[in-house]
Coordinates of N, CA and C and ligand atoms in Angstrom, one line a residue:
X9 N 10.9 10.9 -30.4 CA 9.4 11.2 -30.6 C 9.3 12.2 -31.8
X10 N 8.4 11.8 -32.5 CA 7.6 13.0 -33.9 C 6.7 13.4 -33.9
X11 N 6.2 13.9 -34.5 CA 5.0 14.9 -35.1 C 3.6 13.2 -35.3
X12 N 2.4 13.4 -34.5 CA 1.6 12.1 -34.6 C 0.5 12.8 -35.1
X13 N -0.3 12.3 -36.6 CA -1.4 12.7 -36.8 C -2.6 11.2 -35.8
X14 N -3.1 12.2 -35.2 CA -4.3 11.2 -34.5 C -5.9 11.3 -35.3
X15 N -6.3 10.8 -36.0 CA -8.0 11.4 -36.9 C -7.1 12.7 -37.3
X16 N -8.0 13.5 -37.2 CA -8.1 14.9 -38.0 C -6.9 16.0 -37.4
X17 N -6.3 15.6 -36.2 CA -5.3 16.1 -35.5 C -3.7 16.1 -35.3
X18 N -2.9 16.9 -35.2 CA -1.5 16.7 -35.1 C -1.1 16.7 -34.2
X19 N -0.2 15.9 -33.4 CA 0.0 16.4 -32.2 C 1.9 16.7 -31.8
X20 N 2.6 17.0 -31.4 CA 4.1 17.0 -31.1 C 4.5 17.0 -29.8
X21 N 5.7 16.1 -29.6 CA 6.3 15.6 -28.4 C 6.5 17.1 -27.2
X22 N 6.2 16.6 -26.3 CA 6.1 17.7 -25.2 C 6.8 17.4 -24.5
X23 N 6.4 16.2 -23.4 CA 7.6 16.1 -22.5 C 8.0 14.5 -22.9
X24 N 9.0 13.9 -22.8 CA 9.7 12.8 -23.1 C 8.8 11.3 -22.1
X25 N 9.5 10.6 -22.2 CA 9.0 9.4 -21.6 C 9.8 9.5 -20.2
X26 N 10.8 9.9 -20.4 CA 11.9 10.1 -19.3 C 11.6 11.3 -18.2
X27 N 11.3 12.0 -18.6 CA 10.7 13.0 -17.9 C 9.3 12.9 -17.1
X28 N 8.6 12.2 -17.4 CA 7.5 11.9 -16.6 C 7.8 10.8 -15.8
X29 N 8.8 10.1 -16.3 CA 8.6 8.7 -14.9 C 9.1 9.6 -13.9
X30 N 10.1 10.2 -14.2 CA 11.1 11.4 -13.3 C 10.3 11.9 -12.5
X31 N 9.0 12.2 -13.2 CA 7.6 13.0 -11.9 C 7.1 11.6 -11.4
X32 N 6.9 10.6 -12.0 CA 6.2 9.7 -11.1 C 6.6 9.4 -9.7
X33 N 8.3 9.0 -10.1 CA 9.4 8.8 -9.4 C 9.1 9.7 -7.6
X34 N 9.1 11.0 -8.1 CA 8.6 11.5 -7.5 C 7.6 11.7 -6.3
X35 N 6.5 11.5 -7.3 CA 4.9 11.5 -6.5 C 5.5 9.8 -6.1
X36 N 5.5 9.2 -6.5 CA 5.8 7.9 -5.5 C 6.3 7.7 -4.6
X37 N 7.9 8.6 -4.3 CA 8.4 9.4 -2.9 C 7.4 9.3 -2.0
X38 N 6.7 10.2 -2.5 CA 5.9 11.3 -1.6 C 4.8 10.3 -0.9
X39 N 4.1 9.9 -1.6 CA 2.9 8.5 -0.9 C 3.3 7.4 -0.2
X40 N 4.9 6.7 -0.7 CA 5.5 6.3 0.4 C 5.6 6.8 2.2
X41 N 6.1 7.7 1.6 CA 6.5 8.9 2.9 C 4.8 8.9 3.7
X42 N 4.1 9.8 2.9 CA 3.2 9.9 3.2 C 1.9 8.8 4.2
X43 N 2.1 7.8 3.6 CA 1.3 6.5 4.1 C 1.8 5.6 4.2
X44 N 3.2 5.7 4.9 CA 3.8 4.9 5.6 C 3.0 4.4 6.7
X45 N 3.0 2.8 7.1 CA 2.4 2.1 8.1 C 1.4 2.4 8.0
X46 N 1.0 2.7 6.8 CA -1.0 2.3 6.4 C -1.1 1.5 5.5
X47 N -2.3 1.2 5.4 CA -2.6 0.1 3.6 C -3.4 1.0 2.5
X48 N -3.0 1.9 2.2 CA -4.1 2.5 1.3 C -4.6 1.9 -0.2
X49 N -6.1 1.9 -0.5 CA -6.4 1.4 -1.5 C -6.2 2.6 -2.6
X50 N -5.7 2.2 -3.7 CA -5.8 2.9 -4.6 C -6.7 2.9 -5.6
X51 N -7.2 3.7 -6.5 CA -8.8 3.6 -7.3 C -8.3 4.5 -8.3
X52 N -8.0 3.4 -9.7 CA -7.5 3.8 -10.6 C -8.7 4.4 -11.5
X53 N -9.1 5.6 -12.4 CA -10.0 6.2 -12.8 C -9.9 5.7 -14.4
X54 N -10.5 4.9 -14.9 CA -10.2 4.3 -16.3 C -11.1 5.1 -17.2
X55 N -11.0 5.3 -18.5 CA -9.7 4.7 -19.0 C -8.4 5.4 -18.8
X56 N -7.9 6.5 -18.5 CA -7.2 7.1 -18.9 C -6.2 7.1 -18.2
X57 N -6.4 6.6 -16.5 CA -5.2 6.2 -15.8 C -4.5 5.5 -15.5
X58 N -5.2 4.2 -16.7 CA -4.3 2.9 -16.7 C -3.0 3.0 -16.2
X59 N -2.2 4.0 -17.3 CA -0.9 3.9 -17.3 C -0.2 4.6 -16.4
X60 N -0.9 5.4 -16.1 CA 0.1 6.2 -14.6 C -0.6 5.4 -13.6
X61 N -1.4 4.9 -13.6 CA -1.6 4.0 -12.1 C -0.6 3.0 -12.1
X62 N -0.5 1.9 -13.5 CA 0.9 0.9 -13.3 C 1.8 1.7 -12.7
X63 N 2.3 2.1 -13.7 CA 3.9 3.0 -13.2 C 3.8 3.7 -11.6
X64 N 3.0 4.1 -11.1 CA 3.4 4.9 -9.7 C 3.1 3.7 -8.9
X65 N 2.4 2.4 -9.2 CA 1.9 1.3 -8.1 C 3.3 0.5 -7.9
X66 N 4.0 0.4 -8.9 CA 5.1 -0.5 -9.6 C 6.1 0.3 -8.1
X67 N 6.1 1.5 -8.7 CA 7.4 2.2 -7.6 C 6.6 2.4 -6.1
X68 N 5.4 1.7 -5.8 CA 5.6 1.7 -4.3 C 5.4 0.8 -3.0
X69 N 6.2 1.1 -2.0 CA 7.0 0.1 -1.6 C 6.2 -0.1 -0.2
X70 N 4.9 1.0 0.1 CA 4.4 0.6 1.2 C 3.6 -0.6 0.8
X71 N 2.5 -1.3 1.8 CA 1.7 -2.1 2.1 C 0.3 -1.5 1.1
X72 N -0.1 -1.8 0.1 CA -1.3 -1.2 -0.6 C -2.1 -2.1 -1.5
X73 N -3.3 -1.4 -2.1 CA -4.0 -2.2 -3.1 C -4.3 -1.6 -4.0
X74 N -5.0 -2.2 -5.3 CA -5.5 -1.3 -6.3 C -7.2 -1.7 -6.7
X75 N -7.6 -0.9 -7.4 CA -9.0 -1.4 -7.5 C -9.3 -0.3 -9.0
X76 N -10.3 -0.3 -9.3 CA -10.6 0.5 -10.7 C -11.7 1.1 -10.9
X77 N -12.1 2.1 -11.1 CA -13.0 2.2 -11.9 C -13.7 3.1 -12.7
X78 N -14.7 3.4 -13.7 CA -14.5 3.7 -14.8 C -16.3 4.8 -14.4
X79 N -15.8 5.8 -14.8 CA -17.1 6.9 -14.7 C -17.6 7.5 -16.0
X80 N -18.7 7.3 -15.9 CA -20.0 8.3 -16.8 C -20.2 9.5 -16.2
X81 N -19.5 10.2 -17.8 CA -20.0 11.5 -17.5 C -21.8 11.2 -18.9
X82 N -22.8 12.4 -17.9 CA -23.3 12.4 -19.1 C -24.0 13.9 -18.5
X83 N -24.9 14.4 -19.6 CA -25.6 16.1 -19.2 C -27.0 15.6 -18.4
X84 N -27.0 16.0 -17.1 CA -28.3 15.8 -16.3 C -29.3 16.8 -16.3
X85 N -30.1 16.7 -15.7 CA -30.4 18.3 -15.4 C -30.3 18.8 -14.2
X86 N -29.2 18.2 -13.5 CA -28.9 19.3 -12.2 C -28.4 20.6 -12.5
X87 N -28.1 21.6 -11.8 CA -27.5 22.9 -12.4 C -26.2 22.4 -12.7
X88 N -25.3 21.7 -12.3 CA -23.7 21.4 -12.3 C -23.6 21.3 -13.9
X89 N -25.2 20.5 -14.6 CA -24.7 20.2 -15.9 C -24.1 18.9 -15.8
X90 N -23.1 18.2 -15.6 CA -22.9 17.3 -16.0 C -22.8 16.4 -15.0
X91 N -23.4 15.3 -14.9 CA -23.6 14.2 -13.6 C -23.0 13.1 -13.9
X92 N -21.8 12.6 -12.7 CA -20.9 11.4 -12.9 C -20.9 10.2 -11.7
X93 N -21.3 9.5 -12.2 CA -21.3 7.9 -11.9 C -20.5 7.0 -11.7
X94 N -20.0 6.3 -10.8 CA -19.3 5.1 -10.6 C -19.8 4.4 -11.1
X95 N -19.3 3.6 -12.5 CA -20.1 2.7 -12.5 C -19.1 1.2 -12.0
X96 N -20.1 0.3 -11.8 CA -19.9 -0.9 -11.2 C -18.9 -1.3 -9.8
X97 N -18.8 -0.1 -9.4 CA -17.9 0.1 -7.8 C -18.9 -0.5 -6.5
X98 N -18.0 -1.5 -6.4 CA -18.7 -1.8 -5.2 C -17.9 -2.4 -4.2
X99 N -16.7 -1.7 -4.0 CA -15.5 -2.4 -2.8 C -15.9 -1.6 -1.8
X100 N -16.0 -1.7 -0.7 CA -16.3 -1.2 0.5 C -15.1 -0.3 1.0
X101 N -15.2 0.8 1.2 CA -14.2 1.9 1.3 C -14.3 2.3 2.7
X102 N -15.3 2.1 3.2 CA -15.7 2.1 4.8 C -14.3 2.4 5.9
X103 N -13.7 3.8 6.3 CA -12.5 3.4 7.4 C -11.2 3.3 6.2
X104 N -11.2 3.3 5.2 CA -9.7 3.3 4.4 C -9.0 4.1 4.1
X105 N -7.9 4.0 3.9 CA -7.2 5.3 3.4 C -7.5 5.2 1.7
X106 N -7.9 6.2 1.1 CA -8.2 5.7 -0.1 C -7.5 7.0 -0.7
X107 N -7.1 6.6 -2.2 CA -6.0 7.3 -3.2 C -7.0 7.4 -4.8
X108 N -7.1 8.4 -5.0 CA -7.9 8.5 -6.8 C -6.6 8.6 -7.3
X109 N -6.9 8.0 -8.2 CA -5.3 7.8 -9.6 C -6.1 7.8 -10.9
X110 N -5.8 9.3 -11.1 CA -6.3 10.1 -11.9 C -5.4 9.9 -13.1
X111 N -5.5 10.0 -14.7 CA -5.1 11.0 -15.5 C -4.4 12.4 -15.9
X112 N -5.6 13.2 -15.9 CA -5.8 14.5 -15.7 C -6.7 15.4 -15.2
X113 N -5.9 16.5 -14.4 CA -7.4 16.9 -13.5 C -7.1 18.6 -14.6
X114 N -8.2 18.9 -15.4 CA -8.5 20.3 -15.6 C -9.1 20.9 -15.5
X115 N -10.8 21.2 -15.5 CA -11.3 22.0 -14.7 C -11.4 21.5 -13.0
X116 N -11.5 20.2 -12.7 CA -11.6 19.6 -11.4 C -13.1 19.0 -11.7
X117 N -14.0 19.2 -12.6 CA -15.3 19.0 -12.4 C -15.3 17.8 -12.3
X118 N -15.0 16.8 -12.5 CA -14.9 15.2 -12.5 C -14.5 14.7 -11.1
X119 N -12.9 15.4 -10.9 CA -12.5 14.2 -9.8 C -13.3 15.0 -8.3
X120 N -13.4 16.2 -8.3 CA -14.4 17.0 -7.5 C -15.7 16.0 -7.0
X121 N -16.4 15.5 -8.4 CA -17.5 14.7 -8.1 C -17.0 13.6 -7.6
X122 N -15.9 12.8 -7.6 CA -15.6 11.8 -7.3 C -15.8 11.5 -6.6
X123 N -14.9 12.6 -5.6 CA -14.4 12.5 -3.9 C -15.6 12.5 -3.4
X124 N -16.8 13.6 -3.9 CA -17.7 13.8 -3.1 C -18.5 12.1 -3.2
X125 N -18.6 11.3 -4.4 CA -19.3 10.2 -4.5 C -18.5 9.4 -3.3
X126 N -17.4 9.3 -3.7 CA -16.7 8.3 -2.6 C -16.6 8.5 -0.9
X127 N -16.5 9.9 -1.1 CA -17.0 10.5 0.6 C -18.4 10.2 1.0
X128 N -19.1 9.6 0.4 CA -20.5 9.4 0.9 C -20.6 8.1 1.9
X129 N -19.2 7.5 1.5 CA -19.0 6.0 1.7 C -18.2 5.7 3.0
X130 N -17.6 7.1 3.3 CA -17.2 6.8 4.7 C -15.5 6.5 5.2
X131 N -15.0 6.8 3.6 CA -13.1 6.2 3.7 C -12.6 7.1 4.9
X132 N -11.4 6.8 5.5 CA -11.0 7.6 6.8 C -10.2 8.5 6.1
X133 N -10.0 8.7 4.9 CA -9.8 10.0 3.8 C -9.4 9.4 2.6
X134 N -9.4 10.4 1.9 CA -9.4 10.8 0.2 C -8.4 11.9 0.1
X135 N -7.5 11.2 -0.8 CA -6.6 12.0 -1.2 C -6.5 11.9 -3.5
X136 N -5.9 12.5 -3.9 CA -5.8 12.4 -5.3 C -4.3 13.0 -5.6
X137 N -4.3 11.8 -6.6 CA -2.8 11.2 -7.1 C -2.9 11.7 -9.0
X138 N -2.3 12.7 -9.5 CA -2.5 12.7 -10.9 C -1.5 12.9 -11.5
X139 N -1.5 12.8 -12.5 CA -0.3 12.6 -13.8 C -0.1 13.8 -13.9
X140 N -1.1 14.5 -14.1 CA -1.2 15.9 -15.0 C -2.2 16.8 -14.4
X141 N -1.6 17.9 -14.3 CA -2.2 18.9 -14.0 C -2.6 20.4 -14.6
X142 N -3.6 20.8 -14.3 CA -3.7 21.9 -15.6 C -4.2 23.4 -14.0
X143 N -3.1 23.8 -13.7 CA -3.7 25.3 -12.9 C -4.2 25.7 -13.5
X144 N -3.9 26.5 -14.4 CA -5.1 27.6 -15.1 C -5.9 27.1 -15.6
X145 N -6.7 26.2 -15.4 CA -7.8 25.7 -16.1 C -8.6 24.9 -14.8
X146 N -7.8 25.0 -13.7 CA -8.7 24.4 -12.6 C -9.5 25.4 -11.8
X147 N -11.1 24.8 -11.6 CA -12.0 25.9 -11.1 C -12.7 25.4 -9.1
X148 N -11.8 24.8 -8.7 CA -12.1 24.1 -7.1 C -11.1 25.0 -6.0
X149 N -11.2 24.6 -5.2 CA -10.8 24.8 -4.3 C -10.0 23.5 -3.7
X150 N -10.9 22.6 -3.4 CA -9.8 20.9 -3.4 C -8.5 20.7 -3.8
X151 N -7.8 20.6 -3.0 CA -6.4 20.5 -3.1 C -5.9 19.4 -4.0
X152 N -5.2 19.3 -4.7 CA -4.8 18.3 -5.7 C -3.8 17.7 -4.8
X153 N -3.7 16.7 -4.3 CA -3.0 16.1 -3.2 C -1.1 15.9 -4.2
X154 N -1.0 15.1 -4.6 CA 0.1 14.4 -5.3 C 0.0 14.9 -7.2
X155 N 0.3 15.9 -7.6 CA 0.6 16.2 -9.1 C 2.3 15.6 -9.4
X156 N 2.1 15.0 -10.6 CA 3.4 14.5 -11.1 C 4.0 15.6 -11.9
X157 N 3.1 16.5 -13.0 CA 3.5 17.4 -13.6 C 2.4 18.1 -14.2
X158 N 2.3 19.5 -13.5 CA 1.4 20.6 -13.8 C 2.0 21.1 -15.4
X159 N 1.3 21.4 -16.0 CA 1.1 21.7 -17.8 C 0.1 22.7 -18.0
X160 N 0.4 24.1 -19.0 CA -0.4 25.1 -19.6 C -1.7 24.4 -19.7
X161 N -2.6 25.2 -19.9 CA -3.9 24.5 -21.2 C -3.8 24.1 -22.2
X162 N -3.3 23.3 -22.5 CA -3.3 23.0 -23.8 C -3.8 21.0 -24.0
X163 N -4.0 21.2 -25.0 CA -4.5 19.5 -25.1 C -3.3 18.6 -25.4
X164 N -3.4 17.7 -24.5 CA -2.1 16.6 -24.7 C -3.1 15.7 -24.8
X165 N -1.9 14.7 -25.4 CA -1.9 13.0 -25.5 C -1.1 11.9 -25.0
X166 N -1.3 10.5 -24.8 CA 0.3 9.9 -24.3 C -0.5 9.5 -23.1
X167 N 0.7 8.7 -23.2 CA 1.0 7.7 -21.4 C -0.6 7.6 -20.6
X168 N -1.5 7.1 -22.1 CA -2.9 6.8 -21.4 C -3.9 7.8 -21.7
X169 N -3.8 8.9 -22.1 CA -4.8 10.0 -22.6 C -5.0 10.2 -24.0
X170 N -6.3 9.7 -24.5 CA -6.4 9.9 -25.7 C -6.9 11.1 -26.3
X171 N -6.6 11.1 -27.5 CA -7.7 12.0 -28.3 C -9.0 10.4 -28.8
X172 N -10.1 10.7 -28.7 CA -11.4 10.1 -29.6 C -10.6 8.7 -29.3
X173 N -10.2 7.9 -28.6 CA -9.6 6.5 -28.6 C -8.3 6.2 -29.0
X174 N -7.6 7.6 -29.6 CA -6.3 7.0 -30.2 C -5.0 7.6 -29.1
X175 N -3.9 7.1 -29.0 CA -3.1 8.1 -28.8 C -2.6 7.8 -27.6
X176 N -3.3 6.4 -26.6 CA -2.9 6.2 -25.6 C -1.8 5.6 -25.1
X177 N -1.3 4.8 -26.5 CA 0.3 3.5 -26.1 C 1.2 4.9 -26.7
X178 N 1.2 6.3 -26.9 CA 2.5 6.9 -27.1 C 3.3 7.4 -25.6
X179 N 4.6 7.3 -26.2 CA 5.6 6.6 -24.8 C 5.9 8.4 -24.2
X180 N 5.1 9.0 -23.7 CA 5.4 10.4 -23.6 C 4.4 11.3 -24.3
X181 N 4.1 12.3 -23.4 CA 3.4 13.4 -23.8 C 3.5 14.0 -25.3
X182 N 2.0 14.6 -25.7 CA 2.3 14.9 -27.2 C 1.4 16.1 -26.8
X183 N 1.3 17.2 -27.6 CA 0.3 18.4 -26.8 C 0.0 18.9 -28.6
X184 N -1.3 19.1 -28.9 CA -1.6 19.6 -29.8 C -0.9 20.3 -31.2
X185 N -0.4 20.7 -32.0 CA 0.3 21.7 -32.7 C -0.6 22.8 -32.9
X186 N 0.3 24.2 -32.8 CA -0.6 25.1 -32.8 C -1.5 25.0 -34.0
X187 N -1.6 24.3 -35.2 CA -2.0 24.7 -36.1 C -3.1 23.9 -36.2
X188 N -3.0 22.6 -35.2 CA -4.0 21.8 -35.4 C -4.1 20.7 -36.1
X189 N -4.3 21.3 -37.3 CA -4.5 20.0 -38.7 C -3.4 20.1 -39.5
Ligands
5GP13 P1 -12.1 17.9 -15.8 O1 -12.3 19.2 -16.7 O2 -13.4 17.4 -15.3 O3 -11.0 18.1 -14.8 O4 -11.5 16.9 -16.9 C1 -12.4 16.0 -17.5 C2 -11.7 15.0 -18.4 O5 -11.4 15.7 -19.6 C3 -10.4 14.3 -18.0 O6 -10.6 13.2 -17.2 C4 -9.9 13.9 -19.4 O7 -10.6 12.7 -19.8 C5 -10.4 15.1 -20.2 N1 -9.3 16.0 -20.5 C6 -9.1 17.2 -20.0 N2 -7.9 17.8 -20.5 C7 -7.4 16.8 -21.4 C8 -6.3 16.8 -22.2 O8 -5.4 17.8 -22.3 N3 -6.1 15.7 -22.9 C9 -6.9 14.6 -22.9 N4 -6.6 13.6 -23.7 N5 -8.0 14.6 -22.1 C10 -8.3 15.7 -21.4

């Protein structure tokens, strides 16, 4: 891996390609283990978690499904500030075990709203599955169920997270350069 100018930005290899299946590997373990002798649906959060949804679905070996879907953030005027949307979801979660297969969770403001949209629906729980995790930048109390690999603040790229649309077929993490441009 090298040094990637993305638009106006540089970014450099952080963690390898190898190194994160190594966490998938992992959180795949664990959901096995975990929801053994259940079916849980999984609900991939697009775009960003295309690629860790493949890869962790690939490695598991219970009874499951996938489903997708893709959220609007936009500025409302509730106090929260920013109001997010399912859009076009309409599988019936009623009684399921259900799994978010997230990206990245950093402040939590997003998949926070998720759970709470998808809890309205009645699943017999909600749990969340992410690639990437940012502690010091998370502001919830909600437990991050399954993290593959917690990471500083800093802005990455790779394995499905872009900068502005670009940056998401690189095979491994890329995180900002200090210098920027
Ligand atoms: P939140 O702050 O609500 O947890 O994260 C909101 C969204 O910000 C994430 O779903 C992701 O799209 C974006 N985001 C946060 N940190 C990063 C990062 O380091 N890289 C990229 N590409 N997106 C990020």
């Amino acid at each position: 891996m090298s040094v990637v100018r993305l638009h106006e930005l540089e970014f450099e290899p952080y963690l390898s390609e190898g190194e994160v299946l190594a966490a998938v590997d992992r959180v795949a373990a664990e959901i096995n283990t975990h929801y053994a002798g259940e079916r849980p649906l999984f609900i991939g959060v697009l775009n960003g978690a295309f690629v860790f949804a493949a890869e962790l679905f690939k490695r598991l070996t219970i009874e499951c499904e996938i489903t997708f879907v893709k959220v609007a953030s936009y500025h409302g005027t509730s106090s929260s500030g920013t109001v997010t949307d399912l859009i076009g979801f309409n599988e019936r979660i009623e009684g399921r075990h259900v799994v978010v297969v997230e990206d990245i969770v950093d402040t939590g403001n997003t998949i926070v709203h998720i759970l709470e949209l998808l809890r309205d629906r009645h699943p017999a729980s909600v749990r969340v599955a992410t690639l990437l995790f940012k502690p010091d930048a998370y502001k919830h109390q909600v437990p991050i169920d399954h993290v593959a690999l917690s990471i500083p603040n800093v802005f990455v790229v790779g394995m499905g997270l872009d900068h502005d649309g670009l940056g998401r077929n690189l095979r491994g993490i890329h995180r900002i350069t200090s210098h920027g441009k």
